[in-house]
Coordinates of N, CA and C in Angstrom, one line a residue:
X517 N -14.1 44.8 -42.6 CA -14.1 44.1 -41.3 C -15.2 43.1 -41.3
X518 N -15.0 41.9 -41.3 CA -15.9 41.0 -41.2 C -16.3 40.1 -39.6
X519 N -16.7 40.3 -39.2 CA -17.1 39.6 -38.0 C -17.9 38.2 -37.7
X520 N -17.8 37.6 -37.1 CA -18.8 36.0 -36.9 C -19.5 36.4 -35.9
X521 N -20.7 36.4 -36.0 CA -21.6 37.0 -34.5 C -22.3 35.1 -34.4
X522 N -21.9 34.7 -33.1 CA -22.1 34.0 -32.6 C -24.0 33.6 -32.2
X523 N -24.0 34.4 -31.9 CA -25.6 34.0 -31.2 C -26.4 35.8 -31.1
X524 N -27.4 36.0 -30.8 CA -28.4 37.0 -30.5 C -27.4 37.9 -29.6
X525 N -27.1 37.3 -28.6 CA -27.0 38.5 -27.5 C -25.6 39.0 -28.1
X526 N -24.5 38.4 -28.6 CA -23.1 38.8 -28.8 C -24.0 39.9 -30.1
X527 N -25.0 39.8 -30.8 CA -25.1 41.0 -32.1 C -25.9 42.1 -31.3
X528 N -26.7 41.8 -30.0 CA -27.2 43.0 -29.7 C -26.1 43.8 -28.6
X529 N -25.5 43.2 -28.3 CA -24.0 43.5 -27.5 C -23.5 44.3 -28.5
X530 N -23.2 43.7 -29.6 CA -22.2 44.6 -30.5 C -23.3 45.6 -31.2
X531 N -24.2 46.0 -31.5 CA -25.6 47.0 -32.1 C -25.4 47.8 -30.9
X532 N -25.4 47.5 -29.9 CA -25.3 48.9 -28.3 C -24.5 49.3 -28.7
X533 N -23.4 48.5 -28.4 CA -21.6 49.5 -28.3 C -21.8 50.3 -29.6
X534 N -22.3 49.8 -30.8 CA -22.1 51.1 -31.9 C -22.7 52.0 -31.4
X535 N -24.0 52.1 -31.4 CA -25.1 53.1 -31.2 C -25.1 53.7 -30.7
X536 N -24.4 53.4 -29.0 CA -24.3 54.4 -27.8 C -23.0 54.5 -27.5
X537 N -22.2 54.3 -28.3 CA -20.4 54.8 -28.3 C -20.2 56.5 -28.4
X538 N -21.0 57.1 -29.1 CA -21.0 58.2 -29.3 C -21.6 59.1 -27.9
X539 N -22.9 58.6 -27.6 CA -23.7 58.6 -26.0 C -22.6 59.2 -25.3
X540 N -21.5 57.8 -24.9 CA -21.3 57.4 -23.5 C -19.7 58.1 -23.7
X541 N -19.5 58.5 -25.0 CA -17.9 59.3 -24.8 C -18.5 60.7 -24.3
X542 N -19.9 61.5 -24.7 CA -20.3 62.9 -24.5 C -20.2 62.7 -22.9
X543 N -21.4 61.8 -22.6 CA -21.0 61.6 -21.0 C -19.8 61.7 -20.4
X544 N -18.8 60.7 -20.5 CA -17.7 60.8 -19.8 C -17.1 62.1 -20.2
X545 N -17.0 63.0 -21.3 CA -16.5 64.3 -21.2 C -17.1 64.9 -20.1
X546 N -18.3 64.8 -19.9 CA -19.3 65.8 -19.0 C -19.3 65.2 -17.8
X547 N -19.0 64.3 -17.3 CA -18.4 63.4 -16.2 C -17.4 64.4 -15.8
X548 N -16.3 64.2 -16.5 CA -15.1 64.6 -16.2 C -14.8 66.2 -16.0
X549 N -15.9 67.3 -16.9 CA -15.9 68.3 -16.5 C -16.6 68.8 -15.2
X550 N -16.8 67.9 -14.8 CA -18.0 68.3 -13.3 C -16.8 68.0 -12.1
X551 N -16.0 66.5 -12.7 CA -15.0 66.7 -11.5 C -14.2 67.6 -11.6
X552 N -13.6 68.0 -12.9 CA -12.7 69.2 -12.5 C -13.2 70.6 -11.7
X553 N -14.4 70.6 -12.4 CA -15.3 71.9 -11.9 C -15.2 71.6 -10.7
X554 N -16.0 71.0 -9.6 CA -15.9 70.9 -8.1 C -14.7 70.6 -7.9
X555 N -13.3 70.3 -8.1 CA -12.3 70.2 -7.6 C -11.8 72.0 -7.4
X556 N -12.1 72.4 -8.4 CA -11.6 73.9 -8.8 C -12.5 74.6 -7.7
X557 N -14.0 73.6 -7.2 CA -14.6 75.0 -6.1 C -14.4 74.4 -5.1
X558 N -13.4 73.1 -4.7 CA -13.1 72.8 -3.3 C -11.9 73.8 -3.3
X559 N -11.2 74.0 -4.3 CA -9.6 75.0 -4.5 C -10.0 76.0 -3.4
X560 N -11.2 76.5 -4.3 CA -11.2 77.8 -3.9 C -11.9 78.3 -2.7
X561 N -12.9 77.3 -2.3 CA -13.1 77.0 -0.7 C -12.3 76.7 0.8
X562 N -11.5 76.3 -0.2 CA -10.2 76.0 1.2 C -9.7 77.6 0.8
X563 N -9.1 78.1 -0.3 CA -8.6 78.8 -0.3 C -9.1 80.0 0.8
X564 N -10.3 80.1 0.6 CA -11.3 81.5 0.9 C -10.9 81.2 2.5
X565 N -11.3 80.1 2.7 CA -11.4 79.7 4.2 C -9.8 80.3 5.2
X566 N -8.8 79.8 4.3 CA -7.8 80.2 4.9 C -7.3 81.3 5.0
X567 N -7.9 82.5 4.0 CA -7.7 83.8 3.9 C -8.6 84.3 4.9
X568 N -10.1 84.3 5.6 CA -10.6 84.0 6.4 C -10.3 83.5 7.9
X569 N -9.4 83.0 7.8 CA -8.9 82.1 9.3 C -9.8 81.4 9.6
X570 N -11.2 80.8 8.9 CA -11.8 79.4 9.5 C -11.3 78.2 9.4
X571 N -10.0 78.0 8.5 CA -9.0 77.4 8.1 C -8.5 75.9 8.6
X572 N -9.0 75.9 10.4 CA -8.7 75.5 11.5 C -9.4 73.7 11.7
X573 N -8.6 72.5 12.0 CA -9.0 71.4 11.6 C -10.1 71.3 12.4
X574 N -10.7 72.4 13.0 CA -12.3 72.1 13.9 C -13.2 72.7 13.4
X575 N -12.9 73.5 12.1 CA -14.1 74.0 11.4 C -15.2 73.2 10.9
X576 N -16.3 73.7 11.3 CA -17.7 73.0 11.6 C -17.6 71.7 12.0
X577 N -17.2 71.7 13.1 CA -17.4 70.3 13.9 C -17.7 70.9 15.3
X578 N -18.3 69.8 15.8 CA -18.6 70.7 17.3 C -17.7 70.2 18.1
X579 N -17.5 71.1 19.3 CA -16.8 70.4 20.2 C -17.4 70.3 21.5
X580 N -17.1 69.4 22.4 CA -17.7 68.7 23.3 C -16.7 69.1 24.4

């Protein structure tokens, strides 16, 4: 693979993307297991709630 690096910034542009390619895929796995995780304990918070009967579209809201 031969490349033309243009100027400074286009070689330290391209030296990041190698370096922290590896970084920033671990991240996004670990990103993405945190939303599933809290999607799975909203699941299960609605769930609980409705087995519960606080279920109700005025749970924790006050009313006036």
């Amino acid at each position: 693979m031969r490349m033309r690096i243009r100027s400074v910034g286009v070689a330290l542009r391209f030296a990041e993307s190698v370096l922290s390619a590896p970084g920033q895929r671990h991240a996004r796995r670990n990103a993405w297991a945190a939303v599933c995780e809290n999607r799975e304990y909203a699941a299960d918070r609605r769930h609980d709630d409705a087995v519960a009967g606080t279920g109700t579209p005025t749970a924790g809201r006050r009313i006036r």
